[in-house]
Coordinates of C-alpha atoms in Angstrom, one line a residue:
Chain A
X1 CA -1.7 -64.1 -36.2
X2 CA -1.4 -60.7 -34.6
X3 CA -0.1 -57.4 -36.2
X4 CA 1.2 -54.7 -33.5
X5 CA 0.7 -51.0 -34.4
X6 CA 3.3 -49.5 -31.6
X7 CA 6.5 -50.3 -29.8
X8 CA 6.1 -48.2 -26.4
X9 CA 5.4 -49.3 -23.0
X10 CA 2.5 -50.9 -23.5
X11 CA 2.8 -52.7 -26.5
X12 CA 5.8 -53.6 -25.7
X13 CA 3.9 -55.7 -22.5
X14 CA 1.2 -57.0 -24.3
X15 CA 3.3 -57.9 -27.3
X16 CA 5.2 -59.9 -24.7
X17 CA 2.1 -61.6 -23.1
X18 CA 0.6 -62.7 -26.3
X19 CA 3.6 -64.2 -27.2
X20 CA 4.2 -65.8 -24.1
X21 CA 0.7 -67.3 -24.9
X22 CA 1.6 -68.6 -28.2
X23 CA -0.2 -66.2 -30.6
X24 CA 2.2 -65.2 -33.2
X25 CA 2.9 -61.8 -33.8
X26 CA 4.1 -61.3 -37.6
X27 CA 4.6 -57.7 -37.6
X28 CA 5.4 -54.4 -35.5
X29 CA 5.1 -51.3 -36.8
X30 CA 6.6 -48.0 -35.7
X31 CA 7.8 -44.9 -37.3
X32 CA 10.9 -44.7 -35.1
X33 CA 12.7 -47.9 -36.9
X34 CA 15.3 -48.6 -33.8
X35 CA 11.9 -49.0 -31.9
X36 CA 10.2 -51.5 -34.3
X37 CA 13.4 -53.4 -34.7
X38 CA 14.2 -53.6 -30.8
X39 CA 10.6 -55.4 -29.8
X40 CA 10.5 -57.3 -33.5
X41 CA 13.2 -59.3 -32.3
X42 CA 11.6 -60.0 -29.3
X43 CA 8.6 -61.4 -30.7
X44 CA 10.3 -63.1 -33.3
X45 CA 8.0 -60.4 -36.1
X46 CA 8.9 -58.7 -38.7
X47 CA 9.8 -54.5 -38.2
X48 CA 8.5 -52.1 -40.2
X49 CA 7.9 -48.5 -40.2
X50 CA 6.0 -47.7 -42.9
X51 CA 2.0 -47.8 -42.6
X52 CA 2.2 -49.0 -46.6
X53 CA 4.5 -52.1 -45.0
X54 CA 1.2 -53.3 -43.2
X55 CA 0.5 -56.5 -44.7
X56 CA -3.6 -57.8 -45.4
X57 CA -4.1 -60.9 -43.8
X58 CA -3.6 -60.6 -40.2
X59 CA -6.6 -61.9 -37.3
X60 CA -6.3 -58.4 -35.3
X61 CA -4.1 -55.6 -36.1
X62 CA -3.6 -53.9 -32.1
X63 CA -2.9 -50.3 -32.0
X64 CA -1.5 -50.1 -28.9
X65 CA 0.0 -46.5 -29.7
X66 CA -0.4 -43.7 -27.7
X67 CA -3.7 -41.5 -28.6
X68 CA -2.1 -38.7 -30.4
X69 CA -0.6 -41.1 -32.6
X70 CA -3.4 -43.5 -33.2
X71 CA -5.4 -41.0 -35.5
X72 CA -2.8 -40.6 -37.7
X73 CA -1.8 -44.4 -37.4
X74 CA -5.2 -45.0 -38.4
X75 CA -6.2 -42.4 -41.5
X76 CA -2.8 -43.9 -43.1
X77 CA -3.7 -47.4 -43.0
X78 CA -4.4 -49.3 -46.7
X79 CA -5.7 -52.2 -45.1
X80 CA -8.9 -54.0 -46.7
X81 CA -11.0 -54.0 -43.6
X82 CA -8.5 -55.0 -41.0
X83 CA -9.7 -56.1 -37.6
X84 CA -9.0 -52.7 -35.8
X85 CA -8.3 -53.2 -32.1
X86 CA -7.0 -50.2 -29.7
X87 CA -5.6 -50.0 -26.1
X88 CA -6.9 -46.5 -24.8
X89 CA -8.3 -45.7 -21.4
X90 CA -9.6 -42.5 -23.0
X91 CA -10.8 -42.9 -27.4
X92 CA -13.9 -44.1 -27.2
X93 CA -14.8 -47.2 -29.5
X94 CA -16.7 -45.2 -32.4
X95 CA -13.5 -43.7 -32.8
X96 CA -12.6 -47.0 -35.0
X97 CA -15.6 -47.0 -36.9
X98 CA -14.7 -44.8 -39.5
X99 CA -11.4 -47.2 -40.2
X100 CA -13.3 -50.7 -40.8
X101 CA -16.4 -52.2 -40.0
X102 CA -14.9 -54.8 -37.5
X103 CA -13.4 -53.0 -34.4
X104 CA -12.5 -53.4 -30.8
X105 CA -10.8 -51.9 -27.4
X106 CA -9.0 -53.9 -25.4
X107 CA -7.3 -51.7 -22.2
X108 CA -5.1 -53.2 -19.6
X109 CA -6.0 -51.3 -16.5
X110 CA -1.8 -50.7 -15.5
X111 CA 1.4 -48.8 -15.2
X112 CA 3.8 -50.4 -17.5
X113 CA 7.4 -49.5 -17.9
X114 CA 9.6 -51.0 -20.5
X115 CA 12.2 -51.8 -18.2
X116 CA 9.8 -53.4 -15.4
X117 CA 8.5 -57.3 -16.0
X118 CA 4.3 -57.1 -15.1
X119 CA 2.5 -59.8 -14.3
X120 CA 0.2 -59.5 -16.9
X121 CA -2.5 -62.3 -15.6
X122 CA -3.0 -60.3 -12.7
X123 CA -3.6 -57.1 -15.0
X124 CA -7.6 -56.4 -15.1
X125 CA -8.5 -55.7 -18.9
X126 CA -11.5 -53.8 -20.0
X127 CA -13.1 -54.8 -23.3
X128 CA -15.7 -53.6 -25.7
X129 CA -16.0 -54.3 -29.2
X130 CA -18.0 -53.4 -32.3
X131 CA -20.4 -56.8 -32.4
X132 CA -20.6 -59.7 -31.2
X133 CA -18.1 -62.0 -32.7
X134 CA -16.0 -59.3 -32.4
X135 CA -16.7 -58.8 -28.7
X136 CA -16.3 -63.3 -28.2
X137 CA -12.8 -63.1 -30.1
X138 CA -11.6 -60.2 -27.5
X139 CA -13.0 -62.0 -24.7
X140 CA -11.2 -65.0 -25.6
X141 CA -8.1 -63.0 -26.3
X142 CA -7.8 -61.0 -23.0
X143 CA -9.1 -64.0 -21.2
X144 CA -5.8 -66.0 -22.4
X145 CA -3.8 -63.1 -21.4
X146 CA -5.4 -62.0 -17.6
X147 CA -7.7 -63.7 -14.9
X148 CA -9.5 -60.9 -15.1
X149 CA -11.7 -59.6 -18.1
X150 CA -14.8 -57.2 -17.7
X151 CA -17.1 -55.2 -20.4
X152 CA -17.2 -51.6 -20.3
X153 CA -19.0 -48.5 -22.2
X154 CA -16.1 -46.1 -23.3
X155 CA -17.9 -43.7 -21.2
X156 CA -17.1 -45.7 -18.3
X157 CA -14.1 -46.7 -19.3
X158 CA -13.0 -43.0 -19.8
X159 CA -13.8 -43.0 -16.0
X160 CA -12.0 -45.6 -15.3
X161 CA -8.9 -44.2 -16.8
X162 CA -9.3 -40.5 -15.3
X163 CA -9.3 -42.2 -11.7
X164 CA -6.3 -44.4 -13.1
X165 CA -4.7 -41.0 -13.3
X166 CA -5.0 -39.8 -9.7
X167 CA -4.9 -43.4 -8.0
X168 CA -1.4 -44.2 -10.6
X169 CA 0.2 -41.1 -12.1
X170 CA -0.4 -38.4 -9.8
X171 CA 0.4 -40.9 -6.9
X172 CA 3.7 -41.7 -8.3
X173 CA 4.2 -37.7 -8.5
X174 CA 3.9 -37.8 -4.6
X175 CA 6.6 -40.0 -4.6
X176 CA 8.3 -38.0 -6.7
X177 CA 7.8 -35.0 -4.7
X178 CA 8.4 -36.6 -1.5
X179 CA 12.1 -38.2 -2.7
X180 CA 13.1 -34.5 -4.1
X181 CA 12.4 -33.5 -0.6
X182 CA 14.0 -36.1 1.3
X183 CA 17.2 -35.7 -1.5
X184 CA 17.7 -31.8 -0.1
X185 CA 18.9 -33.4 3.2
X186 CA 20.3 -37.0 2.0
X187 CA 17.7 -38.9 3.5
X188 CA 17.4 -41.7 1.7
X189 CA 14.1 -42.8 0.1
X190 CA 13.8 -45.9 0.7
X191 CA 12.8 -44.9 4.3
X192 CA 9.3 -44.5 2.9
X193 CA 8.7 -47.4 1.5
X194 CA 7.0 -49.2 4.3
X195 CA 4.3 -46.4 4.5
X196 CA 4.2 -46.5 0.7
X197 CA 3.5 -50.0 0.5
X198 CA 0.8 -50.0 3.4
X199 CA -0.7 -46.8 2.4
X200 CA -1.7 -48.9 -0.5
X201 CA -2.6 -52.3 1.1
X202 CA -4.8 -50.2 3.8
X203 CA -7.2 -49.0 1.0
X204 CA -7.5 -52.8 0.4
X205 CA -9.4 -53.3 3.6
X206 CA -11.4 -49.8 4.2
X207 CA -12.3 -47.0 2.3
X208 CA -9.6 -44.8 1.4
X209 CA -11.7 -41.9 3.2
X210 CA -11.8 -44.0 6.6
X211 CA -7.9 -45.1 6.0
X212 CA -7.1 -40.6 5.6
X213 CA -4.5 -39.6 8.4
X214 CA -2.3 -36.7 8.7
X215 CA -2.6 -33.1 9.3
X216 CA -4.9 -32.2 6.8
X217 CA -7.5 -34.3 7.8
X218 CA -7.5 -33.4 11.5
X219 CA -7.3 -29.6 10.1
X220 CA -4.0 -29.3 12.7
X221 CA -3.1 -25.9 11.2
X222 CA -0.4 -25.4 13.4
X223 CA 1.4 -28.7 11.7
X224 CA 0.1 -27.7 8.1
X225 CA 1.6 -23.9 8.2
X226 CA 4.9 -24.9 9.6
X227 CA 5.2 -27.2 6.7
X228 CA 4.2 -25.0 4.2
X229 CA 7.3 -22.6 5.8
X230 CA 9.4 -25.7 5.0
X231 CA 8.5 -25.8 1.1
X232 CA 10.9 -23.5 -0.3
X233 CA 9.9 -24.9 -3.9
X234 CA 6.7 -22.5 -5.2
X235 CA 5.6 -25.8 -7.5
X236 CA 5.6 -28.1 -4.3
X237 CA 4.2 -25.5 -1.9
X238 CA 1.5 -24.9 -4.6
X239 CA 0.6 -28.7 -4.3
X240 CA 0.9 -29.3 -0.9
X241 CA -1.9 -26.1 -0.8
X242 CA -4.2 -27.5 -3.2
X243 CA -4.3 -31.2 -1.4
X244 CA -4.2 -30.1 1.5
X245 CA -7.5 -28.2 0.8
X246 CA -9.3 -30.8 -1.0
X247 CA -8.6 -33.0 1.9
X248 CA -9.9 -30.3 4.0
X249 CA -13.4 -30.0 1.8
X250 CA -13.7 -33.8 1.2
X251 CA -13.4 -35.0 5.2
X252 CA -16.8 -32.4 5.3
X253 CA -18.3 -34.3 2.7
X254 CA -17.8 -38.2 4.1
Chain B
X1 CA 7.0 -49.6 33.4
X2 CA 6.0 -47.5 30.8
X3 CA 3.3 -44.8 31.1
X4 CA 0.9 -44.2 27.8
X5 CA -0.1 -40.6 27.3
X6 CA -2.9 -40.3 24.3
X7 CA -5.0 -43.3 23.5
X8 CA -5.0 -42.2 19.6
X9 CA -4.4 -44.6 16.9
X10 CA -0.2 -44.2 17.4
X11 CA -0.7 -44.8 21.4
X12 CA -2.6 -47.7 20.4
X13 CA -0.5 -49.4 18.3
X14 CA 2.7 -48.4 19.8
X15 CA 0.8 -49.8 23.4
X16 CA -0.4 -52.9 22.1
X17 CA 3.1 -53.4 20.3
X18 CA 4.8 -52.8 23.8
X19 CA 3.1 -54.9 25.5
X20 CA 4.0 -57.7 23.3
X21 CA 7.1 -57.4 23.5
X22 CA 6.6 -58.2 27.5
X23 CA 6.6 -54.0 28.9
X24 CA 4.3 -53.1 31.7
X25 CA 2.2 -50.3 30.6
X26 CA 0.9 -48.9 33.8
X27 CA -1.8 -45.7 33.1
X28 CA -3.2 -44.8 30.0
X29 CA -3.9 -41.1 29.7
X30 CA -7.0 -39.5 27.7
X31 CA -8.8 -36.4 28.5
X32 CA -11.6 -38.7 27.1
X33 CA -12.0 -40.8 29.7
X34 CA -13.6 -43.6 27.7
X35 CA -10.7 -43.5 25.2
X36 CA -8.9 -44.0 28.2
X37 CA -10.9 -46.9 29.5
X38 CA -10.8 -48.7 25.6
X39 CA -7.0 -48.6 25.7
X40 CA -6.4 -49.4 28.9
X41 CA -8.6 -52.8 28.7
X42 CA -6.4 -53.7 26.3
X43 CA -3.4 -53.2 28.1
X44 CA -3.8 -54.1 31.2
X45 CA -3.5 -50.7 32.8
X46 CA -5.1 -47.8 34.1
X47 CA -7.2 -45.3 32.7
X48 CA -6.9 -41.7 33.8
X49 CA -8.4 -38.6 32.1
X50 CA -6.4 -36.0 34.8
X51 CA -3.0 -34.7 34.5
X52 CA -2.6 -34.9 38.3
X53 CA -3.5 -38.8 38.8
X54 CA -0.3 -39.4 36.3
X55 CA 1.8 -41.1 39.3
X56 CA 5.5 -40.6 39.8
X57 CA 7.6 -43.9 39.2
X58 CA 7.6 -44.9 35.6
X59 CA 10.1 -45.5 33.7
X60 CA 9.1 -43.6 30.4
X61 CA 5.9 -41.1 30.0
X62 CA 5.4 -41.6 26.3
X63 CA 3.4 -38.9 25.2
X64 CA 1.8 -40.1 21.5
X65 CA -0.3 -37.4 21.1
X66 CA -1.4 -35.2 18.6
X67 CA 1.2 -32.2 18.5
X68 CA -2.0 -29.6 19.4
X69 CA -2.1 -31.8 22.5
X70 CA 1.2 -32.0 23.8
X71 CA 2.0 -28.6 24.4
X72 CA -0.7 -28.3 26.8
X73 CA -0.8 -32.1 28.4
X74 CA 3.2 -31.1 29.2
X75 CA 2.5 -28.1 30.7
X76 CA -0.2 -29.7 32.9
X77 CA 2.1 -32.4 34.0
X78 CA 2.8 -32.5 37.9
X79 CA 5.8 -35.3 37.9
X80 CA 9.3 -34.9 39.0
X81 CA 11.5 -34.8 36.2
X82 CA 10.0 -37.8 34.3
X83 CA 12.0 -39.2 31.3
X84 CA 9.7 -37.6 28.2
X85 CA 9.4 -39.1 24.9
X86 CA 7.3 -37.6 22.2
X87 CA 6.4 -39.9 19.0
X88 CA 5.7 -36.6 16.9
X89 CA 7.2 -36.1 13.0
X90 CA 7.3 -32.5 13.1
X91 CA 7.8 -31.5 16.6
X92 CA 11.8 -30.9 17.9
X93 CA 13.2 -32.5 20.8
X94 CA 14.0 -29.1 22.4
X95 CA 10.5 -28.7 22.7
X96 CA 9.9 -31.5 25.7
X97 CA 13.7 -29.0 27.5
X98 CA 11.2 -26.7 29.2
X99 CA 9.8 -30.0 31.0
X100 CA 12.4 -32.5 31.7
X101 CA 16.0 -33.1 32.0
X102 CA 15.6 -36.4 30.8
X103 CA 14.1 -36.5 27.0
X104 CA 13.7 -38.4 23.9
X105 CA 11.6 -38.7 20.3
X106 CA 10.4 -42.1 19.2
X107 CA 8.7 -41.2 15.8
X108 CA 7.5 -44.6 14.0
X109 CA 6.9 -44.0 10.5
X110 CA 3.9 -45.5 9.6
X111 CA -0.1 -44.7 8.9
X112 CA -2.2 -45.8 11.9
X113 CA -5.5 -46.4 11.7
X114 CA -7.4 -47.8 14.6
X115 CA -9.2 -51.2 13.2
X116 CA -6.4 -52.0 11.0
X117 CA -3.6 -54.6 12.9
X118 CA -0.5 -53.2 11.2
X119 CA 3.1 -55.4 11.8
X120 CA 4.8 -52.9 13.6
X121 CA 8.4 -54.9 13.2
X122 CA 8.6 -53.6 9.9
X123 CA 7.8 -49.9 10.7
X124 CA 10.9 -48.1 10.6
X125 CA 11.7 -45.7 14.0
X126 CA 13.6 -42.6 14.2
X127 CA 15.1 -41.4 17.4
X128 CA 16.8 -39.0 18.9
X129 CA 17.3 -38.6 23.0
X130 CA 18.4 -35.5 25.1
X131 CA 21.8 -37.3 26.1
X132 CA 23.5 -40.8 25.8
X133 CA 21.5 -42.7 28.3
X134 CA 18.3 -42.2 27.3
X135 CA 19.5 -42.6 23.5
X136 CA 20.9 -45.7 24.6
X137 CA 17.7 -46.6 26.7
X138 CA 15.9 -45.9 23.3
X139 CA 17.3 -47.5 20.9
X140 CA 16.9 -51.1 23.3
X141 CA 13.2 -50.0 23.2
X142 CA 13.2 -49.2 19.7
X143 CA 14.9 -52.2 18.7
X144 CA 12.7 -54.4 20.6
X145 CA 9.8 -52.9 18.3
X146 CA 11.0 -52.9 15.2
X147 CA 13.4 -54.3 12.9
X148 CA 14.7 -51.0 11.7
X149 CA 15.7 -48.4 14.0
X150 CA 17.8 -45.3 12.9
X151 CA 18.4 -41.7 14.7
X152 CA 17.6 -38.6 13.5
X153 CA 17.8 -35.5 14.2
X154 CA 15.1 -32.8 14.7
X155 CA 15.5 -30.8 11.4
X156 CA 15.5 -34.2 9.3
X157 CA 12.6 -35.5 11.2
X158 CA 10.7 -32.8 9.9
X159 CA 12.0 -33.2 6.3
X160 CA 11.2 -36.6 6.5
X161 CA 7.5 -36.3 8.1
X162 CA 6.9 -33.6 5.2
X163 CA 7.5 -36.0 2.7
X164 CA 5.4 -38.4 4.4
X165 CA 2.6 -36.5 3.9
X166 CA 3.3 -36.7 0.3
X167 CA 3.7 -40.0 0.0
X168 CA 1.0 -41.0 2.6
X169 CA -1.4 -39.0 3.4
X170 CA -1.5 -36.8 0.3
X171 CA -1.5 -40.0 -1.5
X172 CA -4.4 -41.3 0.2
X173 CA -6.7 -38.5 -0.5
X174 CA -6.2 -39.2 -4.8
X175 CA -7.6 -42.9 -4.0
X176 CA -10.5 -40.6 -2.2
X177 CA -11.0 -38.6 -5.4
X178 CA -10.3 -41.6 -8.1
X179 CA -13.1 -43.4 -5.3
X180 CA -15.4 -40.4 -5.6
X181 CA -15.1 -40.5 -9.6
X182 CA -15.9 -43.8 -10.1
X183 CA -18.6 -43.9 -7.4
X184 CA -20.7 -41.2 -9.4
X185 CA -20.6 -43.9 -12.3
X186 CA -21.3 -47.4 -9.9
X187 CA -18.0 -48.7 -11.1
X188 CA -15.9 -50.6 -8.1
X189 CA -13.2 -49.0 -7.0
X190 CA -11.6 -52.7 -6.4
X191 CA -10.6 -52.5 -10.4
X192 CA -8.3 -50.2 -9.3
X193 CA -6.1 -52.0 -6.9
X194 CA -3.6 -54.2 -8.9
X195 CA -2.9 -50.5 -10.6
X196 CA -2.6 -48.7 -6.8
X197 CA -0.4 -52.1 -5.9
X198 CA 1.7 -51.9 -8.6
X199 CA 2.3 -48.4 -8.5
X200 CA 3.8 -48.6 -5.0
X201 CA 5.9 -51.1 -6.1
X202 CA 7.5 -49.6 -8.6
X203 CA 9.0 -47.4 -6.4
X204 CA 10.7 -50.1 -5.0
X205 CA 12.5 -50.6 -8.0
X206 CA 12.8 -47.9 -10.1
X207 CA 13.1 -44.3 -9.0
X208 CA 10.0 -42.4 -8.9
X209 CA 11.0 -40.0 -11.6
X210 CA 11.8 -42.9 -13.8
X211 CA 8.3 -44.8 -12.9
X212 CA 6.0 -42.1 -14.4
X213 CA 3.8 -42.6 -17.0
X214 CA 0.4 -41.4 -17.9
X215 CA -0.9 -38.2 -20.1
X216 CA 1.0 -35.6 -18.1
X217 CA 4.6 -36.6 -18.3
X218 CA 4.0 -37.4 -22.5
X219 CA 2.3 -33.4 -22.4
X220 CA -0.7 -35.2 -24.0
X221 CA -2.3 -31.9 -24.3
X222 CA -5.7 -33.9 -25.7
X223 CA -6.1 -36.4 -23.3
X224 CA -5.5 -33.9 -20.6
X225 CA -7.9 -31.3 -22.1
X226 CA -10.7 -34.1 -22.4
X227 CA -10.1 -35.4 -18.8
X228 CA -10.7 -31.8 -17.4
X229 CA -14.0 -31.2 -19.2
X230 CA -14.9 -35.0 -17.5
X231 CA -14.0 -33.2 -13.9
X232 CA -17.7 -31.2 -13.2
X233 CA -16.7 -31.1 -9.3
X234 CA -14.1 -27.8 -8.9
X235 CA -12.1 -29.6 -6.2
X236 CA -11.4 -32.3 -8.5
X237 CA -10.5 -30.3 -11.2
X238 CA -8.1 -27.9 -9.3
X239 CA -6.0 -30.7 -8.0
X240 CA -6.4 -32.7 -11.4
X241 CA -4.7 -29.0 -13.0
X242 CA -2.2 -28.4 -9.7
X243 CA -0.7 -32.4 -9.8
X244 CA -0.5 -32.0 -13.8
X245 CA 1.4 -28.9 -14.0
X246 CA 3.6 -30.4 -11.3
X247 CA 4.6 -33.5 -13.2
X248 CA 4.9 -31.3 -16.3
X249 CA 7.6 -29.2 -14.4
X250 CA 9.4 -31.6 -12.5
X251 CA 10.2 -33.7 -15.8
X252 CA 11.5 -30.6 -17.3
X253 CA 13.8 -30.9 -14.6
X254 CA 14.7 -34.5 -13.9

């Protein structure tokens, strides 16, 4: 029996998942009600949005909330030394440890959308718990969930989820960027999505510093400044700069 | 019979592709001459590292070179009014005028890398040809290549190899960094690749804008703050502060 602190993106996929794998969730939490109420019912739990609502009893109570909220989520708790579990790339596990004396992180290494099915056994998940039994429950848990399960520090993992951020979230931005530009002349996106999908396959096979092409790499400044003519937009022009120049220093470097 | 001019890693592909699909590549140009020799093994053909032993006779001189090159390799050419097509993103088709009464632009819109075999069928090309014949004669050639064939004119072209460079190249160097980052602490960078997999197919899916997630687009001022202090190298950092702002405006305005 599972209690879910959160009803956001990723809760909303693991709740899902556990489900899926027959654990039973018995309640979700939220302070927005609507959002409590709207994954509840998919998980057949009951919604509640007050912290006082949180009932004893429950095998692992997962926080999967984002970290801004989990502090508060936390210090509000009246739980009699729950089973404290969070999802976050970046709060390290001692954060937990001032809230029970059994805790655990268990962080799904993806990019999930609410609106967007994962395949959540091909999701790598990062564990690390408090002690042992705490640490053979998770691995159990995530093991269920994904084929692939590894240990890690929270210093690592904080690593982990900083290069998630350039290798996920700023990537997507590129795309972003690249379909305001291509929406200025009613090209239509979907152009790209060849080069998209085998600018990520290449890194597969080489090193993402042997798969670099482009004018930034081969320092073709001729290409680079008529470009940056073409960038009317200061914020784009200010990005294309700053890559551009990192690509510049880094190709010295490898 | 087709002559190759550059033996790069778009005259290599775009060669071996052609010769496939049952075309007679005659010369291979380099001012390397063992570049020359390499690609020309492969096809069948002839390697020459002088302007003046390009013979008179074929049917195309496709010039895939880098746009530094061209300029000079067209003004060193010594044919009589050969049928010029450039494979170039950025460069305009009035640029081969000066050269040739007969002219096109066969720009394949993909990242080529030499030791990676890359299914050119599903690269999209974009064309666009001095007059009706050779558009005509074009599109047959394109078509043979490739299952998706469009024109395009100069002015687009660009637009569209700008965001290219966005969405490929730019994109690219953040596996680099996230690489570098987790290098410095011996975690793989393979943990990252259902995330990078994922994240280009999103895109497929949803529009970009609607696809991000991640500390920047919630404003999580903490994570954000905590994730800079992690970035010691200045490069890192800048781009880490450039991509952030970025997403942090752009959401303001999507």
């Amino acid at each position: 029996m599972i209690t879910l602190l959160g009803a956001g993106n990723v809760a909303t996929h693991l709740g899902l998942a556990l489900k899926q794998q027959g654990y039973t969730i018995s309640q979700v939490y939220s302070r927005t009600y609507d959002s409590a109420v709207q994954l509840a019912e998919r998980l057949d739990a009951e919604p509640v949005d007050r912290l006082g609502d949180i009932k004893d009893g429950a095998v692992v109570y997962l926080c999967a909330l984002s970290d801004d909220a989990l502090e508060s989520v936390l210090s509000g708790l009246t739980l009699s030394d729950p089973f404290l579990v969070h999802t976050s790339g970046s709060i390290p596990l001692s954060a937990l440890s001032a809230y029970s004396s059994r805790y655990g992180v268990l962080y799904p290494l993806q990019t999930f959308s609410k609106t967007r099915p994962v395949d959540v056994a091909s999701v790598p998940f990062f564990i690390e718990a408090s002690n042992d039994t705490t640490l053979e429950y998770l691995t159990g848990l995530a093991s269920r969930l994904s084929r692939t399960v590894h240990t890690l520090n929270s210093d690592d993992r904080a690593a982990l989820h900083l290069a998630a951020v350039f290798a996920c979230n700023f990537v997507n931005h590129l795309y972003t960027l690249s379909f305001d530009i291509l929406k200025q002349r009613d090209i239509p996106f979907h152009y790209l999505l060849p080069l998209i999908d085998e600018t990520a396959l290449k890194v597969h096979a080489l090193s993402p510093a042997d798969a670099q092409t482009g004018p930034a790499v081969r320092n073709d400044t001729n290409i680079i400044t008529k470009q940056l003519q073409r960038l009317s937009d200061p914020v784009q022009a200010s990005v294309y700069r700053c890559l551009t120049d990192s690509i510049i220093n880094s190709t010295k470097q490898h």
